[in-house]
Short mmCIF file of C-alpha atoms in Angstrom, two decimals:
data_model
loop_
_atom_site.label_atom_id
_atom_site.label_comp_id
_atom_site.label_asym_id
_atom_site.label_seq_id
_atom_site.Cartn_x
_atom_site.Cartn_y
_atom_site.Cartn_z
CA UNK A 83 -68.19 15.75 -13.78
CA UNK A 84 -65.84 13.14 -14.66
CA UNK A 85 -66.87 13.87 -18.37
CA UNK A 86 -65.47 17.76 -18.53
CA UNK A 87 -64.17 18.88 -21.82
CA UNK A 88 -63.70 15.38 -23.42
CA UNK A 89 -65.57 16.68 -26.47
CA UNK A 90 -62.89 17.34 -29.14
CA UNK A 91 -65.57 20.21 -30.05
CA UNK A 92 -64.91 21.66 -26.91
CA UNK A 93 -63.04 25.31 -27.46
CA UNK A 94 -61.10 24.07 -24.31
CA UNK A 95 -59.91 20.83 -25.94
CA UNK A 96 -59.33 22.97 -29.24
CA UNK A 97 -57.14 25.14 -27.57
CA UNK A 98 -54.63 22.49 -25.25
CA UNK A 99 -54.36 20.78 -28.78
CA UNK A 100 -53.55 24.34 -30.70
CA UNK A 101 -50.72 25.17 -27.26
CA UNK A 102 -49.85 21.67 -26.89
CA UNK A 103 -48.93 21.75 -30.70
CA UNK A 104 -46.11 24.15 -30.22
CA UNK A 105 -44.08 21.04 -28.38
CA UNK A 106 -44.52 18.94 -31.39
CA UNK A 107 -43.08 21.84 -33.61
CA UNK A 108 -40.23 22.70 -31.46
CA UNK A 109 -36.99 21.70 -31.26
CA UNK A 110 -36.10 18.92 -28.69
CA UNK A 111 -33.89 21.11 -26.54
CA UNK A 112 -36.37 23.69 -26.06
CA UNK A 113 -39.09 20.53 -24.91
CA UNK A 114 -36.67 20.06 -21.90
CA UNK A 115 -36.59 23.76 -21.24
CA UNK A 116 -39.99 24.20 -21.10
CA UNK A 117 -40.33 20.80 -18.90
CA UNK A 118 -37.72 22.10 -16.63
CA UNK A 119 -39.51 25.76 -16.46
CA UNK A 120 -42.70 24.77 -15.85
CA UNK A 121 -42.28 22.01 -13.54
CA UNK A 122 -39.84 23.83 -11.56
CA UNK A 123 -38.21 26.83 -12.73
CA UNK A 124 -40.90 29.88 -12.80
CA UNK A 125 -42.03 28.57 -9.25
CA UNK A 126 -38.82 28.47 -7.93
CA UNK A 127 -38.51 32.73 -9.78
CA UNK A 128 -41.29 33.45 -8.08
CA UNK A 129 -40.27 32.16 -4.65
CA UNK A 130 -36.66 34.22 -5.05
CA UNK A 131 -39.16 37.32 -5.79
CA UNK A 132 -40.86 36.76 -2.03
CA UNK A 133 -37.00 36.67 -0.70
CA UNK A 134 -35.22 39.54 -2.88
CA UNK A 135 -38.83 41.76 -1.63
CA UNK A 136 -37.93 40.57 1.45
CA UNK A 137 -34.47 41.11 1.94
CA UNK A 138 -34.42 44.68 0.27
CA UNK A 139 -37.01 45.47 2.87
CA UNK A 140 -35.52 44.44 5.50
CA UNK A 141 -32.37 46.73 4.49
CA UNK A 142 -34.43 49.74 4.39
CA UNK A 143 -35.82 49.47 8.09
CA UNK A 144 -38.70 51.30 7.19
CA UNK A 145 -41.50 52.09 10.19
CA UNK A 146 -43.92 49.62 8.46
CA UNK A 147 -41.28 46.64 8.19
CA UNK A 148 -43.19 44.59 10.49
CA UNK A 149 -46.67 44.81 8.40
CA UNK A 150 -44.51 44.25 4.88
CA UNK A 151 -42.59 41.20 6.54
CA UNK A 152 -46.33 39.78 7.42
CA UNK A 153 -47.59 40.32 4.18
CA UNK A 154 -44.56 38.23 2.99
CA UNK A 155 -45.00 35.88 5.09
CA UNK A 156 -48.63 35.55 4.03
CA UNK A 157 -47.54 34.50 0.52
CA UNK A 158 -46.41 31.23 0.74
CA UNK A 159 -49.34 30.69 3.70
CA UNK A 160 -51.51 31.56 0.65
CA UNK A 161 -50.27 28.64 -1.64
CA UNK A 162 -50.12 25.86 1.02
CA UNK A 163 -53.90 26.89 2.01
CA UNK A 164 -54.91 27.71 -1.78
CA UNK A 165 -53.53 24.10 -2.39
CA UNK A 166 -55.79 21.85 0.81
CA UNK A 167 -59.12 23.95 -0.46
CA UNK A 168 -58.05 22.66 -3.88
CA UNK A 169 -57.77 18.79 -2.52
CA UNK A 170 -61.44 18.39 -2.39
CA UNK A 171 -62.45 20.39 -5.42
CA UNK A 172 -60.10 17.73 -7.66
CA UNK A 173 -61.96 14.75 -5.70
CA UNK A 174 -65.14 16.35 -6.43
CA UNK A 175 -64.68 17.10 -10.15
CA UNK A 176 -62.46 13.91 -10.85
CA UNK A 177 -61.14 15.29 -14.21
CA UNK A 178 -58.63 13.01 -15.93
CA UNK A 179 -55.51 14.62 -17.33
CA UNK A 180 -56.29 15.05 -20.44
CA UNK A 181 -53.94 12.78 -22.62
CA UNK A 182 -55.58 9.99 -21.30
CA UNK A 183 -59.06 11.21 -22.55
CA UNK A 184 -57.51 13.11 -25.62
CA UNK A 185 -55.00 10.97 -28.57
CA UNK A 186 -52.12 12.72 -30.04
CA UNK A 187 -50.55 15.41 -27.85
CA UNK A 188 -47.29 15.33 -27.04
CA UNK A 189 -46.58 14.86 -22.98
CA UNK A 190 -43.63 16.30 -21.96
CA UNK A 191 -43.44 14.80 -17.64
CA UNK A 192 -44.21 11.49 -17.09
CA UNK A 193 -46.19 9.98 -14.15
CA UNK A 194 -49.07 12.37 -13.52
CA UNK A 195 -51.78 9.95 -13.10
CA UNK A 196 -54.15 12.71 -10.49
CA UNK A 197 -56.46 14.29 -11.49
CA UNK A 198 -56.51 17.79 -13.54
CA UNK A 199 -58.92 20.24 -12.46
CA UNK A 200 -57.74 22.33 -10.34
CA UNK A 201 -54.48 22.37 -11.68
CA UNK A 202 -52.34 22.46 -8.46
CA UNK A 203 -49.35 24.31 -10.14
CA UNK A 204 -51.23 27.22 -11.16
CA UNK A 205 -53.14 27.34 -7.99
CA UNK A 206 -49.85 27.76 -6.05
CA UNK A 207 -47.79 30.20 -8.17
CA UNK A 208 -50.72 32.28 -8.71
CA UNK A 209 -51.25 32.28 -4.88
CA UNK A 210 -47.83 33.12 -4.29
CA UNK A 211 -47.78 36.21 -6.60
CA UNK A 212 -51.39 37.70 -6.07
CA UNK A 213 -50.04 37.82 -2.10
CA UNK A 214 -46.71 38.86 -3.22
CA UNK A 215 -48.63 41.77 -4.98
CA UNK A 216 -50.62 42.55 -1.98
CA UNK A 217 -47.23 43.44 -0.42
CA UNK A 218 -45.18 44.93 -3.02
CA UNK A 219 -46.71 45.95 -6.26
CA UNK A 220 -43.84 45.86 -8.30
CA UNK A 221 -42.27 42.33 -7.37
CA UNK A 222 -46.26 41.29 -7.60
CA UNK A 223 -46.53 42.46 -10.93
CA UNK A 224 -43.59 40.53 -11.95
CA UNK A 225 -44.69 37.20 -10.41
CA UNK A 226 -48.04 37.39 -11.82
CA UNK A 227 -46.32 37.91 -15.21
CA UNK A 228 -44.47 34.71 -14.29
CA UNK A 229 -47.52 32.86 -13.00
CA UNK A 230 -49.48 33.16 -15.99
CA UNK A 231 -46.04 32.00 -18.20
CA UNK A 232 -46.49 29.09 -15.79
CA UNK A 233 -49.92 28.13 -16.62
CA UNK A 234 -49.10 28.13 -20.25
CA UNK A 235 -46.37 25.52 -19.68
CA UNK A 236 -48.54 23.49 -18.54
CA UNK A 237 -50.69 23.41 -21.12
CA UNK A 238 -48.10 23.16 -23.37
CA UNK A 239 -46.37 19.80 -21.83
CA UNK A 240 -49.92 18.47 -21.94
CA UNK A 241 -50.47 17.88 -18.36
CA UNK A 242 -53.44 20.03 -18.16
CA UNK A 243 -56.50 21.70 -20.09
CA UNK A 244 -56.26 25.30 -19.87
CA UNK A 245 -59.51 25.82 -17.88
CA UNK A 246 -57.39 23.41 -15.47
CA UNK A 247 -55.06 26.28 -14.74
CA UNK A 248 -57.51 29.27 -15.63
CA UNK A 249 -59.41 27.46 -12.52
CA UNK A 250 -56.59 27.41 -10.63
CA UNK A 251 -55.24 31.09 -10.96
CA UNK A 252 -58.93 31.80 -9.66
CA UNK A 253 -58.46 29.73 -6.96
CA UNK A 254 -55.08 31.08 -5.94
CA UNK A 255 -56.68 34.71 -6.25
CA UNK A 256 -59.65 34.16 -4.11
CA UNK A 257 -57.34 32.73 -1.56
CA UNK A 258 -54.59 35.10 -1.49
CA UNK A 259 -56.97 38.24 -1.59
CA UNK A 260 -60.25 37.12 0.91
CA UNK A 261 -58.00 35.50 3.65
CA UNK A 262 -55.53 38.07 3.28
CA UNK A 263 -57.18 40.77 6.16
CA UNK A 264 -57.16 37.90 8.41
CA UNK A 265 -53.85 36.66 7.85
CA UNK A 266 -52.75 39.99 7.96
CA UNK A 267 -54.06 40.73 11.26
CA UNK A 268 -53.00 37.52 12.83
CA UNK A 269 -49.16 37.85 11.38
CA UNK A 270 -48.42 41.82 12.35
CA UNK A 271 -48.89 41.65 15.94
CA UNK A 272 -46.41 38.49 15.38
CA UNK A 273 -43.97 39.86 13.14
CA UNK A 274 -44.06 43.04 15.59
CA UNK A 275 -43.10 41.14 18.33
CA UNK A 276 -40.12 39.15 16.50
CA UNK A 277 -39.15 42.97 15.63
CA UNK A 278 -38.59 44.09 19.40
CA UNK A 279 -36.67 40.91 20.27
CA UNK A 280 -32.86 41.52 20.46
CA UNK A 281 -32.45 38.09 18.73
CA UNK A 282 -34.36 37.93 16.13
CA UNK A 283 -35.55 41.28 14.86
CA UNK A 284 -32.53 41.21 12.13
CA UNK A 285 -35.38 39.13 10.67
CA UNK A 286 -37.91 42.10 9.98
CA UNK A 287 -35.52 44.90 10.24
CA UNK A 288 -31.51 45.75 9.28
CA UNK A 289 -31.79 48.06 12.29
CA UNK A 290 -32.06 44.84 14.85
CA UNK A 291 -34.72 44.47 18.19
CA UNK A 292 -34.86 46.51 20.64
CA UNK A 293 -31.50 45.58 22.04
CA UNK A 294 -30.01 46.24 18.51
CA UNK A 295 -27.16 48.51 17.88
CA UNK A 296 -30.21 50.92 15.76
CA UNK A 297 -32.59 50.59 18.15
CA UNK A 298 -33.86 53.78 19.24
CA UNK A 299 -35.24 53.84 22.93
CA UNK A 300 -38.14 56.72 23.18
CA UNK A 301 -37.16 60.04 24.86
CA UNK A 302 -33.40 58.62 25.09
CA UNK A 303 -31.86 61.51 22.91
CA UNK A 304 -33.52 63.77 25.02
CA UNK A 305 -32.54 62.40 28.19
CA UNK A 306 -28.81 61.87 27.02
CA UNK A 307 -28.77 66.01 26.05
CA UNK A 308 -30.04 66.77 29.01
CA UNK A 309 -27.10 64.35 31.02
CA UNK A 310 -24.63 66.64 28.84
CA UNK A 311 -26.50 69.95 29.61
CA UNK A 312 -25.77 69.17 33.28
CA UNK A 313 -22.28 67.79 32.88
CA UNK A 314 -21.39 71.61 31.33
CA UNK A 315 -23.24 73.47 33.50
CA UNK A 316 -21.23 71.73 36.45
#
């Protein structure tokens, strides 16, 4: 396995040389931006997508705020257990990164000695938006837009082969959408729970816990009109 894709036939090697080409063509500012955004930058969008869904739900207090928050919560759940499943694939495969099989392409981040398939990177921010998706369609949309920017930065600071990160935006899929019923129906009864507490359920709702200033106690309007029915009547 150790011998993927190190034929320079390969349509795979043929196209991290035709992507990884663009870095040798640009201009040396727009290397660093590219190193920058797709080490760091479009993971760290993505993760301010989770908290902007988050906090504009939260503001609305709708009746399903405790499922949303949950689903939220699922999201970054989804990377850190898309990433362990991907710990033994890499062992398993033991791909080298390709500039040390392949000469001539132009490395933008130093120091990546691991191996490359599954790439990691794509495994996580395509984890994180596929679950972000499963809560809110529109911020999903938008981090799986970002995701798949991501996995082309990586090919393009030749750190990976692009089957590296197609592999890992399946991986980050599969995770986010089979474990997601489970997750989901561990994390409700949870996020339900923080909801009701007086404390805490700022957290899932603007409208507090039960002791909140919102909350709404069942049958209390009715018992309070009927308190001021009485009071007239006497």
């Amino acid at each position: 396995m150790a011998g993927l894709a190190e034929s320079g036939s390969n349509p795979d090697v043929e196209l991290l040389y035709d992507i990884n080409g663009l870095a040798k063509a640009a201009p040396h500012w727009f290397d660093r931006v590219m190193e920058f955004v797709g080490e760091y930058g479009l993971l760290f969008a993505i993760v301010l997508l989770v908290l902007w869904c988050w906090w504009s739900g939260r503001k609305r207090g709708a009746e399903d705020a405790a499922s949303n928050v949950a689903a939220l919560v699922w999201a970054p759940l989804a990377a850190g257990v898309a990433v362990l499943v991907n710990v033994p694939i890499r062992g398993f495969v033991e791909r080298p990164r390709p500039f040390k099989t392949h000469d001539g392409l132009e490395v933008l981040v130093d120091g990546k000695n691991d191996f490359s398939f599954v790439s990691d990177h794509a495994t996580l921010v395509m984890a994180l938006a596929v679950a972000l998706f499963v809560a809110n369609r529109k911020f999903g949309l938008v981090a799986i837009v970002l995701a798949v920017l991501g996995g082309f930065a990586r090919v393009y600071m030749g750190v990976h082969y692009p089957t590296d990160v197609i592999g890992g935006f399946a991986l980050g899929t599969a995770v986010a959408l089979l474990l997601s019923p489970v997750a989901m129906a561990l994390l409700t009864p949870l996020a339900r729970a923080v909801e009701r507490s007086p404390r805490v359920g700022w957290l899932i709702s603007a409208r507090g816990g039960a002791g909140g200033r919102g909350a709404v106690i069942p049958r209390a309007r009715e018992e309070r009109a009927g308190v001021e029915e009485r009071d007239l009547a006497a």
